[in-house]
Short mmCIF file of C-alpha atoms in Angstrom, two decimals:
data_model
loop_
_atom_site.label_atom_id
_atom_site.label_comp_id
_atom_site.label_asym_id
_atom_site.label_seq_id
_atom_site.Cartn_x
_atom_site.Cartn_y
_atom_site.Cartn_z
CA UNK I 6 273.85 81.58 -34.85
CA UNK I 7 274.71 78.13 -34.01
CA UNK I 8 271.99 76.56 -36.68
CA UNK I 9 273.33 79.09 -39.52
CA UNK I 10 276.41 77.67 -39.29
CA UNK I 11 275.82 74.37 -39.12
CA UNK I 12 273.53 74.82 -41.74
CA UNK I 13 276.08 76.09 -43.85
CA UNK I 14 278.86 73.34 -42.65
CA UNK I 15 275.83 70.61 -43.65
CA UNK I 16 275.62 72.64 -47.55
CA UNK I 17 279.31 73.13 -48.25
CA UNK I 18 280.71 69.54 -46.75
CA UNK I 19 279.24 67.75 -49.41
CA UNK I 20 281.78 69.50 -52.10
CA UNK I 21 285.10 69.86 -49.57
CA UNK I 22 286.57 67.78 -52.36
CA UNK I 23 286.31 70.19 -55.35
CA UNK I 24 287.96 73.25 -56.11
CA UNK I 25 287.52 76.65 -54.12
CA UNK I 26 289.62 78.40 -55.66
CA UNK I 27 289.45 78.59 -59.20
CA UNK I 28 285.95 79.16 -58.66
CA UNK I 29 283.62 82.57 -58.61
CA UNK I 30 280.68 82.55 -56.15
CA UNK I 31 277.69 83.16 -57.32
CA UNK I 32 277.34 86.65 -58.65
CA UNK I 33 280.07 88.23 -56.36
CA UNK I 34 283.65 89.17 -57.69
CA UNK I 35 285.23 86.50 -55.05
CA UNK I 36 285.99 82.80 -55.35
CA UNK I 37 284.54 80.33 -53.63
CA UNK I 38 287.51 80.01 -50.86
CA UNK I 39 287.43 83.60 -50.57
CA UNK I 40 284.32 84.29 -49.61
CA UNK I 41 284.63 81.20 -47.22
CA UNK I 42 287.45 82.73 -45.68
CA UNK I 43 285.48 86.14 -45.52
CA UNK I 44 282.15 84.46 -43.28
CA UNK I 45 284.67 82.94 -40.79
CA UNK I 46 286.70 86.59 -40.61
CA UNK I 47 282.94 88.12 -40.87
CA UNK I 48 281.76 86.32 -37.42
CA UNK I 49 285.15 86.93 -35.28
CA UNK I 50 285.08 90.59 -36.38
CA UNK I 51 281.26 90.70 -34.64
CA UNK I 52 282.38 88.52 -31.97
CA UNK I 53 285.89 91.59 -31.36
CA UNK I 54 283.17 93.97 -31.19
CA UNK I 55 280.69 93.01 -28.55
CA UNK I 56 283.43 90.93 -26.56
CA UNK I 57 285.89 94.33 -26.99
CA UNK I 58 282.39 97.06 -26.44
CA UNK I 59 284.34 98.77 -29.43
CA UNK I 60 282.63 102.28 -28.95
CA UNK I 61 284.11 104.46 -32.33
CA UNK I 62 285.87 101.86 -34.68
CA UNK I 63 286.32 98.26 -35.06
CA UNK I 64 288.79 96.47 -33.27
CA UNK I 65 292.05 96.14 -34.96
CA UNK I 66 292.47 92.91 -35.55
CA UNK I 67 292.02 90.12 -38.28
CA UNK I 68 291.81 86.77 -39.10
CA UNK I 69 294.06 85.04 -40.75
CA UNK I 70 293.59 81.31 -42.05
CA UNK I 71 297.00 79.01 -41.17
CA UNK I 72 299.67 78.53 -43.51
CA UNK I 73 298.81 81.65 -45.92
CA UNK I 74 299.43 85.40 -45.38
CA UNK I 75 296.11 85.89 -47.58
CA UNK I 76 294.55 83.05 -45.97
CA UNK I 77 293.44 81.40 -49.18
CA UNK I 78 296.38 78.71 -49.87
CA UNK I 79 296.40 77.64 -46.08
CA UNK I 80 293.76 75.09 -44.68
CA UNK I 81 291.75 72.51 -46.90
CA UNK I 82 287.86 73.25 -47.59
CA UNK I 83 287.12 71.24 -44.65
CA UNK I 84 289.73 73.01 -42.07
CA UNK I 85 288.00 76.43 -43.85
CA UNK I 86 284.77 75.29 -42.28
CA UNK I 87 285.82 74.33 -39.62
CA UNK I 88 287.42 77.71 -38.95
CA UNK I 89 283.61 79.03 -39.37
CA UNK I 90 282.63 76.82 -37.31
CA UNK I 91 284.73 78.06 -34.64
CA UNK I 92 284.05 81.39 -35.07
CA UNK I 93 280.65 81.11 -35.27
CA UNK I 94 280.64 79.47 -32.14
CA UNK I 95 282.78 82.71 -30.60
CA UNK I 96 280.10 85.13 -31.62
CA UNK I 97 277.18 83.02 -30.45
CA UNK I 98 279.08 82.98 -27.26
CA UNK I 99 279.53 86.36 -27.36
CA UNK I 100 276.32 87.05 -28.26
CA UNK I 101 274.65 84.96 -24.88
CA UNK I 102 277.22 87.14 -22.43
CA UNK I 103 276.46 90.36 -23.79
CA UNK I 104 274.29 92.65 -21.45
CA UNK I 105 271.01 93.68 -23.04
CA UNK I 106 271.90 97.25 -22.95
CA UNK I 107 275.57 96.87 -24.51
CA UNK I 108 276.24 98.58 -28.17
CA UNK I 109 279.47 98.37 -29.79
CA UNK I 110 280.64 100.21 -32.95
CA UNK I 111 278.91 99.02 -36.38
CA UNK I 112 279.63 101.89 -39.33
CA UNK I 113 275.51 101.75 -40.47
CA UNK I 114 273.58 103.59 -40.03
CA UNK I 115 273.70 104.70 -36.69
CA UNK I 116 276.91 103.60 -35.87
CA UNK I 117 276.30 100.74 -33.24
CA UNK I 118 274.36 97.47 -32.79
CA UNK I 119 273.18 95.58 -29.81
CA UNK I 120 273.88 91.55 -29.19
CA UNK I 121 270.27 90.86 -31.45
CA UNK I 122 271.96 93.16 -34.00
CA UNK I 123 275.33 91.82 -34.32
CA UNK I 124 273.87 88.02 -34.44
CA UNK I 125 271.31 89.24 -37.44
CA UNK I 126 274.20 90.64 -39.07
CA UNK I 127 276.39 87.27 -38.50
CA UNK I 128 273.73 85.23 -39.44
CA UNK I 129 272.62 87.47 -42.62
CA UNK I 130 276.34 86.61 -43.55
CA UNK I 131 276.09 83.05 -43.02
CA UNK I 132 273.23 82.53 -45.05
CA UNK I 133 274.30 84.66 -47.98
CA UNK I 134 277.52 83.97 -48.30
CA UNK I 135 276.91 80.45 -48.21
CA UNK I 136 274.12 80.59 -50.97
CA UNK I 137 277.26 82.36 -53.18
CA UNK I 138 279.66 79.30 -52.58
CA UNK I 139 276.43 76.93 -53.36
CA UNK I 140 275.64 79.13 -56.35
CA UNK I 141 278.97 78.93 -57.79
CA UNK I 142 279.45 74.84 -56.52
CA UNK I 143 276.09 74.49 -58.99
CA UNK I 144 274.49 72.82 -55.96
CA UNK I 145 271.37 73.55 -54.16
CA UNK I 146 270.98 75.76 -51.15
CA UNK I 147 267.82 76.63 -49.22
CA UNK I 148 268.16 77.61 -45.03
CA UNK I 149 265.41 77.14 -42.80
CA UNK I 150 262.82 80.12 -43.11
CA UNK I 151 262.80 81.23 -39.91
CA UNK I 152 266.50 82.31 -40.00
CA UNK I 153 265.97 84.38 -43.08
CA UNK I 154 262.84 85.67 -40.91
CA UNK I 155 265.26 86.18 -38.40
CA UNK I 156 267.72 88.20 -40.24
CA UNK I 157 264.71 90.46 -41.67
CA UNK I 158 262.64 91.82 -38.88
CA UNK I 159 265.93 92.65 -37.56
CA UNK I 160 268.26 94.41 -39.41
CA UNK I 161 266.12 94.85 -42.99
CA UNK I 162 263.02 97.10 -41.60
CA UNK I 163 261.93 98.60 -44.85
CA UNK I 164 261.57 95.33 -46.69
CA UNK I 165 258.29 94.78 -47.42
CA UNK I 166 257.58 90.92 -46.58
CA UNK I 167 257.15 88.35 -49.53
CA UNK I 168 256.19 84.98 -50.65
CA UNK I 169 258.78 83.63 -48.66
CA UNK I 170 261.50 84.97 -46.07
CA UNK I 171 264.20 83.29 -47.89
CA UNK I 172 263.61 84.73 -51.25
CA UNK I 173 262.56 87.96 -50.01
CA UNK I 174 266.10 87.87 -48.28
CA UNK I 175 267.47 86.71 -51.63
CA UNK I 176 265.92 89.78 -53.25
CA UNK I 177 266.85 92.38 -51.00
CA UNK I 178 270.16 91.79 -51.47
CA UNK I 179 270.60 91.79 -55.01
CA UNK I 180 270.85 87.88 -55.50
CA UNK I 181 267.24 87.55 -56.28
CA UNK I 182 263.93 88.52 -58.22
CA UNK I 183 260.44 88.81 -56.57
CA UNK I 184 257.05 89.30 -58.34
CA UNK I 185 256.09 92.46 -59.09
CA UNK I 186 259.28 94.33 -57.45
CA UNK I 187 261.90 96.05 -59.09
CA UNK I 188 266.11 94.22 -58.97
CA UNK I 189 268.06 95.49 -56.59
CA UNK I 190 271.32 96.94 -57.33
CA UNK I 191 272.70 98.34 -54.02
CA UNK I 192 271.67 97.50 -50.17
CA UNK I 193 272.63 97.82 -46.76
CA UNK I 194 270.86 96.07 -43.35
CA UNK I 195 269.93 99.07 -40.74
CA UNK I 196 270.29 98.16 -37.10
CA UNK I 197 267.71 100.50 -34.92
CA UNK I 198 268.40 103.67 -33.48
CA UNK I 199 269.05 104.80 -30.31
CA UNK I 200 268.70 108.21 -28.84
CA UNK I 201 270.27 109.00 -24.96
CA UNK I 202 268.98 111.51 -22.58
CA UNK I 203 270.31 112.10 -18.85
CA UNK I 204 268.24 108.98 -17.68
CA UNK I 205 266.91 107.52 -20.40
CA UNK I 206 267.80 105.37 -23.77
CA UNK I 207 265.12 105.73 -26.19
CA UNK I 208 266.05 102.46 -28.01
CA UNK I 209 263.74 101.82 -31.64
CA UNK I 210 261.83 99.21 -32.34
CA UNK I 211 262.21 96.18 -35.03
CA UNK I 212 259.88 94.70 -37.02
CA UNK I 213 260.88 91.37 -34.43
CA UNK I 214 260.16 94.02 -31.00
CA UNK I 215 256.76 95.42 -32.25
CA UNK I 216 255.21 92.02 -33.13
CA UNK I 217 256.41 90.43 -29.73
CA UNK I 218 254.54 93.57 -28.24
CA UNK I 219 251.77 93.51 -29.92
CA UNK I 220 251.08 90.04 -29.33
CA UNK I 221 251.45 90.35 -25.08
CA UNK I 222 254.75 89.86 -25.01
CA UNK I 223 257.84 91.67 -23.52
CA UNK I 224 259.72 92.69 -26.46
CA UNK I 225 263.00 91.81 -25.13
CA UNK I 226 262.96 94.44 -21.77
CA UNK I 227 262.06 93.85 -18.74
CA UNK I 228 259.29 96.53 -17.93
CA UNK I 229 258.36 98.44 -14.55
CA UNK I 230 255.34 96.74 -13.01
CA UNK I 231 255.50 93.52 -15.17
CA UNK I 232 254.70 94.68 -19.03
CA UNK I 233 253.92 97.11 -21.37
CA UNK I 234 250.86 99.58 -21.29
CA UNK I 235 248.21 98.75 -23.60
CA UNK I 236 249.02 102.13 -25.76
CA UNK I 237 252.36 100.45 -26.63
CA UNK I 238 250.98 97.46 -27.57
CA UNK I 239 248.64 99.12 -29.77
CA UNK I 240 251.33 101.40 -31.38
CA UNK I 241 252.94 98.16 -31.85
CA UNK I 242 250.41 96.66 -33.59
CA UNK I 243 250.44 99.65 -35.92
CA UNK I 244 254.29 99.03 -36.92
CA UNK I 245 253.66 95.72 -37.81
CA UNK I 246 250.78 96.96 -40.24
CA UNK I 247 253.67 99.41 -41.77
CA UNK I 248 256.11 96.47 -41.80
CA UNK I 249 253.68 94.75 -43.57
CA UNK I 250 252.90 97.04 -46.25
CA UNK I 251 256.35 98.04 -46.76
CA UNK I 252 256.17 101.82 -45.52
CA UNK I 253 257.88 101.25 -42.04
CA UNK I 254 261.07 103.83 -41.11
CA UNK I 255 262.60 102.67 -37.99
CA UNK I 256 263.60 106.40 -37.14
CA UNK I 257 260.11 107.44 -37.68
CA UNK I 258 258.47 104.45 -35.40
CA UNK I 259 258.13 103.84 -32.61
CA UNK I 260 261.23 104.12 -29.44
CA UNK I 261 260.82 102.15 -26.05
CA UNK I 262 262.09 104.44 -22.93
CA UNK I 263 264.09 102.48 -21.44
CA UNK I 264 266.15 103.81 -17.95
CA UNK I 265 269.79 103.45 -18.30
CA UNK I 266 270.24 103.04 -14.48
CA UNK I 267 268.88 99.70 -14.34
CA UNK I 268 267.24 98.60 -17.84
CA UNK I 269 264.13 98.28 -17.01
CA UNK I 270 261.21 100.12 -19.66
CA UNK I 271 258.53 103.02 -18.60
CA UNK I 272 256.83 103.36 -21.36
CA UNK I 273 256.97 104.00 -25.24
CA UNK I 274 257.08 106.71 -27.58
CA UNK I 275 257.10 107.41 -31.22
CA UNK I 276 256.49 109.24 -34.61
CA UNK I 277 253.06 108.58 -36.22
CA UNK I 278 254.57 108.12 -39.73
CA UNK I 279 257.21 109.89 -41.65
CA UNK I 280 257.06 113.67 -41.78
CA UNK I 281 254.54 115.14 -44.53
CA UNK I 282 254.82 117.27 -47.05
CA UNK I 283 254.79 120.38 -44.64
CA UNK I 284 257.72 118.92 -42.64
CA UNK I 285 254.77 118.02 -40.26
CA UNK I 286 255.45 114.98 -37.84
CA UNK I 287 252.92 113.60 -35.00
CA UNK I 288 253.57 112.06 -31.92
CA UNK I 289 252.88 110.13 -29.11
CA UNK I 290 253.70 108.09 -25.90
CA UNK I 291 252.69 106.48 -23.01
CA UNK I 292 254.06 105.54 -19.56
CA UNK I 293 253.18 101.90 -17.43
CA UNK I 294 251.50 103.39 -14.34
CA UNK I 295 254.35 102.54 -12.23
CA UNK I 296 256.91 104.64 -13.82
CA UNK I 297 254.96 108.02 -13.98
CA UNK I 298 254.85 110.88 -11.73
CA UNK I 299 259.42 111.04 -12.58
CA UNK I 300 259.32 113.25 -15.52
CA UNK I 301 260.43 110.42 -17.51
CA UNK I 302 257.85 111.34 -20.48
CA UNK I 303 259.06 115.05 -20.48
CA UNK I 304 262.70 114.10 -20.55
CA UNK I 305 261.57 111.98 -23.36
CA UNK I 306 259.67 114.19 -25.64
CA UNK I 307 261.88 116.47 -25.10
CA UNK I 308 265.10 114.29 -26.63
CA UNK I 309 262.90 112.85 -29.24
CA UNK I 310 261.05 116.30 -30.22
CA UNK I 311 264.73 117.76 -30.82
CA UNK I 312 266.31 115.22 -33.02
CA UNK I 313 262.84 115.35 -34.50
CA UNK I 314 263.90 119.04 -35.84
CA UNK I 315 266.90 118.71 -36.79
CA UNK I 316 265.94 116.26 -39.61
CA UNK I 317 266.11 117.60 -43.07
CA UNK I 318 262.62 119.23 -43.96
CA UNK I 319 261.49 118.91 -40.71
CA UNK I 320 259.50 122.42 -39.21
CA UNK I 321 256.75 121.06 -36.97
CA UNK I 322 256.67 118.05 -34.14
CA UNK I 323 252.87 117.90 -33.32
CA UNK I 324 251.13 115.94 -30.51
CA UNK I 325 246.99 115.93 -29.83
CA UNK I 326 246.18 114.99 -25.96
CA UNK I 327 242.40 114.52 -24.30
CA UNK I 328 240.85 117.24 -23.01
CA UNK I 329 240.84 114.93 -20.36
CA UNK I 330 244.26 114.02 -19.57
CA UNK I 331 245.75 117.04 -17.61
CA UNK I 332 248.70 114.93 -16.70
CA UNK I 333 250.14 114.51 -20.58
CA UNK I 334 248.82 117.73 -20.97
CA UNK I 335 251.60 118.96 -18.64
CA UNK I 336 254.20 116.98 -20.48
CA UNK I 337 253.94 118.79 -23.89
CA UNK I 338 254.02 122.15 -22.00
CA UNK I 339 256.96 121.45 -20.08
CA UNK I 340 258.66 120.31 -23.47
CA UNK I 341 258.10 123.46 -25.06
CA UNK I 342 254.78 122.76 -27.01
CA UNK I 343 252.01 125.18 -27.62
CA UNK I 344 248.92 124.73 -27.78
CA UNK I 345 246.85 125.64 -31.30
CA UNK I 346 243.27 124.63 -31.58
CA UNK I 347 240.79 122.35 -29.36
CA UNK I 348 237.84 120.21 -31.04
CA UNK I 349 236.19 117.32 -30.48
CA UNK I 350 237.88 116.99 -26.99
CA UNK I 351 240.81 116.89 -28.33
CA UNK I 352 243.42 119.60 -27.52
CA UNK I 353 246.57 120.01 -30.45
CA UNK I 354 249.70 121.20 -29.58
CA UNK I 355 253.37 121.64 -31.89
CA UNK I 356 256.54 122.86 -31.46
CA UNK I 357 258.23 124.38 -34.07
CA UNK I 358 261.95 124.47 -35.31
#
């Protein structure tokens, strides 16, 4: 957060002396000052929300820039950044205080973001709002790639990656063209979902998550016994190959089961793809050896299972276990699964809506 906005304080410094004001920036409907005004009221409305835990709406409050009732007429171009500045520096404190497990109220699309959310979202602001002012300045504005990387294996899952994070950022947003890839006329970021059982928060992973996992690492959570089971960090490695090739749905990936009691991860568990054309969907999961034995996979499959059918089109949630493995075996049954054929070893099961 910090090095978006001093990033953007570095850019927009070097024209404090020209007019704000009786510009437009870039291709937005705003001048220059105003969407200035709008990054700094942009960051302390993040900052309200995790510092507040808003829960259903966003805090009621608003920024106002000094001297002005509309904020516009009221500080110089310099005090303007300055303000952004400041707030930036309120929601990257906000963001380091925040507990992990913490979501506050965000409208899209599942109606809350975590800390990593929120600080995509402020950053994703940062970046493009400062490209507008630059646009519309005629100067030249290009942030370091790994905060456009940042912003996109957060809160963009679907978009496909391209020659560069910057201007695939550019592009996804509507400011931009890329090779081969149709304009785009209307967006929105998506921050993961999260599903709740009794014990459990089934939290989805990012683009960011599944490539930390699948490279040995932790994916943010702290996990029973030390780290993830190698099936996770396979199923991992499949979601970045979706990411990848631009077919990756964060509500049909892949969920980390994570217990709400004390944050710490058991396992994994997730969709295979989207559903097919028969309203089909597979799935699968796996436990670290420490956490099984509690029903925690059960509990699991059964929360994910049911949201599962009540999606649109949805009829069957399918799951093949080992012949082998009478202990996941016993975790389809309790969840209400049948079984339907055995080959190869192999034993299918589905429930049906």
């Amino acid at each position: 957060m910090e090095e978006a906005v001093a990033d953007c304080v570095a850019a927009l410094g070097a024209v404090t002396d020209r007019d704000w004001t009786g510009v437009r920036a870039g291709r937005l409907e705003w001048s220059c000052r105003k969407t200035a005004a709008h990054i700094a009221s942009d960051l302390i409305a993040y900052a309200g929300q995790l510092a507040g835990r808003a829960r259903n709406a966003y805090v009621p409050f608003e920024i106002t820039l000094e001297g002005s009732e509309d904020g516009l007429d009221a500080a110089d171009n310099a005090g303007t950044l300055q303000v952004i500045t400041t707030t930036g520096a309120l929601l990257a404190a906000a963001v380091r205080t925040t507990p992990r497990a913490v979501r506050a109220f965000h409208p899209y699309p599942f109606r809350h973001a975590n800390r990593e959310g929120f600080a995509a979202m402020g950053v994703a602001g940062v970046l493009l709002h400062t490209h507008d002012i630059a646009e519309g300045m005629g100067i030249g504005y290009e942030p370091p790639a790994e905060l456009a990387s940042f912003v996109l294996t957060r809160i963009f899952p679907r978009v496909q990656p391209g020659p560069t994070p910057w201007r695939t950022l550019l592009w996804a947003t509507g400011r931009g063209d890329l090779p081969g890839r149709e304009p785009v006329t209307g967006w929105r970021w998506s921050n993961n979902p999260v599903l709740r059982s009794e014990r459990l928060a089934l939290e989805g992973v990012t683009p960011a998550t599944a490539a930390d996992l699948s490279l040995a690492g932790d994916g943010g959570h702290e996990w029973v016994g030390g780290a993830a089971a190698d099936g996770t960090r396979e199923g991992a490695g499949i979601m970045v190959r979706q990411y990848e090739e631009g077919v990756f749905h964060p509500e049909w990936g892949m969920y980390v089961l994570v217990r709400r009691d004390d944050d710490r991860a058991v396992g994994a568990m997730g969709f295979h793809g989207v559903p097919d054309g028969d309203g089909r969907v597979e799935i699968g999961y796996d436990l670290v050896v420490g956490a099984r034995g509690h029903g925690y996979a059960t509990e699991a499959l059964r929360t994910l299972s049911r949201w599962a059918l009540e999606q649109d089109g949805v009829r069957t949630v399918a799951a093949v276990v080992g012949q082998e493995n009478v202990p996941s075996q016993k975790v389809v049954t309790r969840a209400g699964f049948t079984e339907v054929s055995r080959q190869e070893g192999q034993i299918s099961y589905e429930l049906r809506g």
